[in-house]
Amino acid sequence: MPCLVMKFGGTSVADLDRMERVAQRIGGAVADGHEVIAIVSARAGKTDELADLVVRTSPFYDAREYDAVTSAGENVTSGLVALMLQKKGIPARSWLGWQVPVETTDAHSAARISGIGTSNIRSRFNSGMKAAVVAGFQGVSPENRVTTLGRGGSDTTAVAFAIAFEAVRCDIYTDVDGIYTADPRIVGGARRLERISYEEMLELASLGAKVLQTRSVELAMQHRMPIRVLSSFGNEAGPTSGTIVCDEGEIMERNVVNGIACSRDEAKLTIVSVADRPGIAAAVFGSLAEAGVNVDMIVQNISEEGRTDITFSCPTDQADFAEKALAGVKESGDVNYRALVTDRDVAKVSVVGIGMRSYAGVAGRMFAALAAEGVNIKVIATSEIKISVLVDRKYMELAVRSLHDAFDLETGT
Amino acid sequence: MPCLVMKFGGTSVADLDRMERVAQRIGGAVADGHEVIAIVSARAGKTDELADLVVRTSPFYDAREYDAVTSAGENVTSGLVALMLQKKGIPARSWLGWQVPVETTDAHSAARISGIGTSNIRSRFNSGMKAAVVAGFQGVSPENRVTTLGRGGSDTTAVAFAIAFEAVRCDIYTDVDGIYTADPRIVGGARRLERISYEEMLELASLGAKVLQTRSVELAMQHRMPIRVLSSFGNEAGPTSGTIVCDEGEIMERNVVNGIACSRDEAKLTIVSVADRPGIAAAVFGSLAEAGVNVDMIVQNISEEGRTDITFSCPTDQADFAEKALAGVKESGDVNYRALVTDRDVAKVSVVGIGMRSYAGVAGRMFAALAAEGVNIKVIATSEIKISVLVDRKYMELAVRSLHDAFDLETGT
């Protein structure tokens, strides 16, 4: 019997009424002839509530106990959804991480799945169970302690189950009905994509389209497990609803550009006139890493008279830490520079598309579109399937809309 | 190093401030040189909240899923209390039922402990852990499902741990500061007992003094494990606070009567003129058991002309079920009787004391005291260490006070 994995996030199971809709969806998949593994999150807000209790108890908490406490929300949901299925006459059972077991590393609060035991659930399927309702987000360490996988970890739980049970697909039910060519709140004509490649999804995820946890996409890509992202609030959940994230080989018609992503809260820091010799960049970015600054884009201008400028971007709320770290390396004498210029009011806008690999001229078209609107480009960074620019924050929405038009995303190319 | 088991109920861990006091008490016991096993309940009200979710989901729920859901409250408390201990520099760790493991039968929602594995916790004690904070109320079935032990089950968890770890004592912290000669809300001069025997405690527990779960006392009696009942809200917790429940051999001075118990909501049912032949009582009480009626006292008058009257008592809210069940057996022809007389306004008052065994005249003194106040006795039942009477409910408090005086309980005999 084909196995289907279905994952429901916190807003999808926020209360008993919504859980009832989840149970209906699971029941539908069972009626379609699937053995279903449903991965459920805690009710919306519950994990935050528990995490808050931990932080109030002990700001420098032991992550093992943090996990013991914060994993409890999923226990409740999995039991309740299993009961709802039973009430509909569907043989169902709840499963906690340790019961499956979901084996993880002992990196508490950010554990990684190392293996999923399939024999317990399989033997239940063989004796008539139709739906296994698994508590997401949690696993068990080699020491037999409860672990959690970090925020968004239930996505990764779901993909890992889909791989372990050789599911036909991993359906992720969330509060949006798919992946769009741009944020629909910014671009009225944004279009839902039927399919998108893993690589593009990874770029979009890291660019601020927070629909799927990055690790879940990486894992799916590695095992070529198709993911479908769809809304748990829509009425229809037919074969064409949502967006399928899959191997690029399965996408017939590739667009040059598939999406415009943006990230509002960026800061740009320029280290002016620093010595251009080996070891300087290492000292600069080493100190930033130590200070916990997530450096994103890095550009270095050409050298003049042995000195150069280094510009990088990071989240706005980390700019203070970055400044402090750089003042520190200057004071210690490791790195000498003339000035540090910080611009806290920038945003990042990116065009993403696997088609770029075989299609020249994307950068030119992008820069022309921005120039036509009078948007000044402050920094440029590129990867194989993405071009990102920093612009003044006030132009972000304008830039996204103009690029959406420039690449004909509303109709598709 | 001596092991001490300490159990804290729901009101003792109702919020973070109260948990902090619990952590202080555990810390005190560690400072006194104990290895501590603390059994904690869910925060007050949390288990009810979860049980309510289950009932709203599915009135005829699967007890396995009920247990999966309702056990979650204890997970949270055990993690939080462990964190508070760590913050005080006390090496501590939380333990869920399956991690210990607390092995139980598979009678979900009312499971019985079949064994407690000691090696995991012992090896942690050997490597420096000073306090194990165990989630009460829960265990794991032979099928590896989470089980719960029924309301008040954490008391039984605590006693079972004390026995398994050969603890010096099992301290039960609750919202009263010990066992009293009578309910202090009824008798102003009620006196806290320093010691009470297991047998007396069992009679008191079943008579409505709901301080300890009956099973926990039975288990302690069987293994001669001393229990101390004390308040988690008092400031002092010295060696003489609370009440020790122990073997009667350890109680030097035995009083004839140690306590007056009462139970307000009783009903008395009399089956008038029923055939006095073998099989009739079995048919009557069999049908009541099937209807879920908890029959307490039973008396049968002498037979006249082959017919007799049977009187029994049960909780008031079960009187309707009892009437219906008895109408059923009459209709089916199994039992014929002339009339059924129900009195819903009675209460039970009992005197309890191991001294009764070797001291005659207790019944006489009791009946005389009640007669002096004009309290009519409707039914009498006795055991080796207890005499119970049913009286009109409106006389209950008066009866308790007059018996407390009659047996000099305020000063002790």
GROMACS .gro file of N, CA, C and O in nm, chain B residues 117-151:
model
  140
  530GLY      N    1   1.278   0.016   3.709
  530GLY     CA    2   1.418  -0.010   3.679
  530GLY      C    3   1.504   0.090   3.754
  530GLY      O    4   1.479   0.210   3.747
  531THR      N    5   1.603   0.042   3.827
  531THR     CA    6   1.682   0.134   3.908
  531THR      C    7   1.818   0.164   3.847
  531THR      O    8   1.884   0.259   3.888
  532SER      N    9   1.859   0.085   3.746
  532SER     CA   10   1.999   0.096   3.703
  532SER      C   11   2.031   0.230   3.637
  532SER      O   12   2.138   0.286   3.660
  533ASN      N   13   1.938   0.286   3.557
  533ASN     CA   14   1.967   0.413   3.490
  533ASN      C   15   1.989   0.525   3.591
  533ASN      O   16   2.086   0.601   3.582
  534ILE      N   17   1.898   0.537   3.684
  534ILE     CA   18   1.911   0.646   3.783
  534ILE      C   19   2.029   0.619   3.875
  534ILE      O   20   2.107   0.709   3.905
  535ARG      N   21   2.046   0.495   3.916
  535ARG     CA   22   2.160   0.463   4.004
  535ARG      C   23   2.293   0.499   3.939
  535ARG      O   24   2.382   0.553   4.004
  536SER      N   25   2.307   0.469   3.810
  536SER     CA   26   2.437   0.496   3.749
  536SER      C   27   2.459   0.647   3.739
  536SER      O   28   2.571   0.695   3.747
  537ARG      N   29   2.350   0.724   3.726
  537ARG     CA   30   2.363   0.870   3.729
  537ARG      C   31   2.400   0.920   3.868
  537ARG      O   32   2.481   1.011   3.882
  538PHE      N   33   2.340   0.861   3.970
  538PHE     CA   34   2.379   0.897   4.106
  538PHE      C   35   2.528   0.868   4.126
  538PHE      O   36   2.601   0.948   4.182
  539ASN      N   37   2.571   0.753   4.075
  539ASN     CA   38   2.712   0.716   4.093
  539ASN      C   39   2.806   0.810   4.021
  539ASN      O   40   2.921   0.825   4.060
  540SER      N   41   2.756   0.875   3.914
  540SER     CA   42   2.846   0.969   3.845
  540SER      C   43   2.814   1.113   3.884
  540SER      O   44   2.846   1.205   3.810
  541GLY      N   45   2.753   1.134   4.000
  541GLY     CA   46   2.748   1.270   4.055
  541GLY      C   47   2.613   1.337   4.060
  541GLY      O   48   2.600   1.443   4.122
  542MET      N   49   2.511   1.280   3.992
  542MET     CA   50   2.379   1.343   4.003
  542MET      C   51   2.332   1.337   4.149
  542MET      O   52   2.356   1.238   4.218
  543LYS      N   53   2.271   1.445   4.195
  543LYS     CA   54   2.224   1.450   4.333
  543LYS      C   55   2.073   1.443   4.343
  543LYS      O   56   2.018   1.412   4.448
  544ALA      N   57   2.004   1.482   4.236
  544ALA     CA   58   1.858   1.481   4.241
  544ALA      C   59   1.801   1.434   4.107
  544ALA      O   60   1.838   1.486   4.001
  545ALA      N   61   1.715   1.335   4.113
  545ALA     CA   62   1.641   1.288   3.995
  545ALA      C   63   1.500   1.341   4.008
  545ALA      O   64   1.434   1.315   4.108
  546VAL      N   65   1.456   1.419   3.910
  546VAL     CA   66   1.321   1.477   3.916
  546VAL      C   67   1.232   1.396   3.822
  546VAL      O   68   1.243   1.407   3.699
  547VAL      N   69   1.146   1.313   3.880
  547VAL     CA   70   1.071   1.215   3.802
  547VAL      C   71   0.928   1.266   3.778
  547VAL      O   72   0.862   1.314   3.870
  548ALA      N   73   0.883   1.256   3.655
  548ALA     CA   74   0.745   1.289   3.621
  548ALA      C   75   0.654   1.184   3.684
  548ALA      O   76   0.663   1.066   3.651
  549GLY      N   77   0.568   1.225   3.776
  549GLY     CA   78   0.479   1.131   3.843
  549GLY      C   79   0.365   1.090   3.752
  549GLY      O   80   0.356   1.136   3.637
  550PHE      N   81   0.280   0.997   3.799
  550PHE     CA   82   0.152   0.968   3.734
  550PHE      C   83   0.168   0.885   3.608
  550PHE      O   84   0.072   0.828   3.561
  551GLN      N   85   0.290   0.873   3.554
  551GLN     CA   86   0.305   0.805   3.425
  551GLN      C   87   0.400   0.687   3.430
  551GLN      O   88   0.489   0.679   3.513
  552GLY      N   89   0.382   0.595   3.337
  552GLY     CA   90   0.469   0.482   3.322
  552GLY      C   91   0.468   0.436   3.178
  552GLY      O   92   0.426   0.511   3.089
  553VAL      N   93   0.515   0.316   3.155
  553VAL     CA   94   0.519   0.264   3.019
  553VAL      C   95   0.471   0.119   3.021
  553VAL      O   96   0.506   0.043   3.112
  554SER      N   97   0.387   0.083   2.923
  554SER     CA   98   0.326  -0.051   2.921
  554SER      C   99   0.421  -0.150   2.853
  554SER      O  100   0.519  -0.110   2.791
  555PRO      N  101   0.391  -0.279   2.865
  555PRO     CA  102   0.474  -0.379   2.795
  555PRO      C  103   0.480  -0.351   2.644
  555PRO      O  104   0.576  -0.386   2.578
  556GLU      N  105   0.377  -0.283   2.592
  556GLU     CA  106   0.375  -0.251   2.448
  556GLU      C  107   0.448  -0.122   2.416
  556GLU      O  108   0.439  -0.071   2.305
  557ASN      N  109   0.513  -0.062   2.516
  557ASN     CA  110   0.588   0.062   2.496
  557ASN      C  111   0.499   0.184   2.473
  557ASN      O  112   0.539   0.280   2.409
  558ARG      N  113   0.375   0.177   2.525
  558ARG     CA  114   0.288   0.294   2.520
  558ARG      C  115   0.294   0.363   2.656
  558ARG      O  116   0.314   0.297   2.758
  559VAL      N  117   0.272   0.497   2.654
  559VAL     CA  118   0.266   0.570   2.780
  559VAL      C  119   0.138   0.533   2.855
  559VAL      O  120   0.031   0.526   2.795
  560THR      N  121   0.152   0.506   2.985
  560THR     CA  122   0.035   0.475   3.067
  560THR      C  123   0.024   0.581   3.177
  560THR      O  124   0.120   0.649   3.208
  561THR      N  125  -0.095   0.595   3.236
  561THR     CA  126  -0.107   0.677   3.357
  561THR      C  127  -0.173   0.593   3.465
  561THR      O  128  -0.238   0.492   3.436
  562LEU      N  129  -0.152   0.637   3.589
  562LEU     CA  130  -0.185   0.553   3.704
  562LEU      C  131  -0.316   0.590   3.771
  562LEU      O  132  -0.347   0.539   3.878
  563GLY      N  133  -0.393   0.680   3.710
  563GLY     CA  134  -0.517   0.723   3.775
  563GLY      C  135  -0.491   0.841   3.867
  563GLY      O  136  -0.378   0.867   3.906
  564ARG      N  137  -0.600   0.912   3.900
  564ARG     CA  138  -0.588   1.029   3.986
  564ARG      C  139  -0.521   0.995   4.118
  564ARG      O  140  -0.551   0.893   4.178
   0.00000   0.00000   0.00000
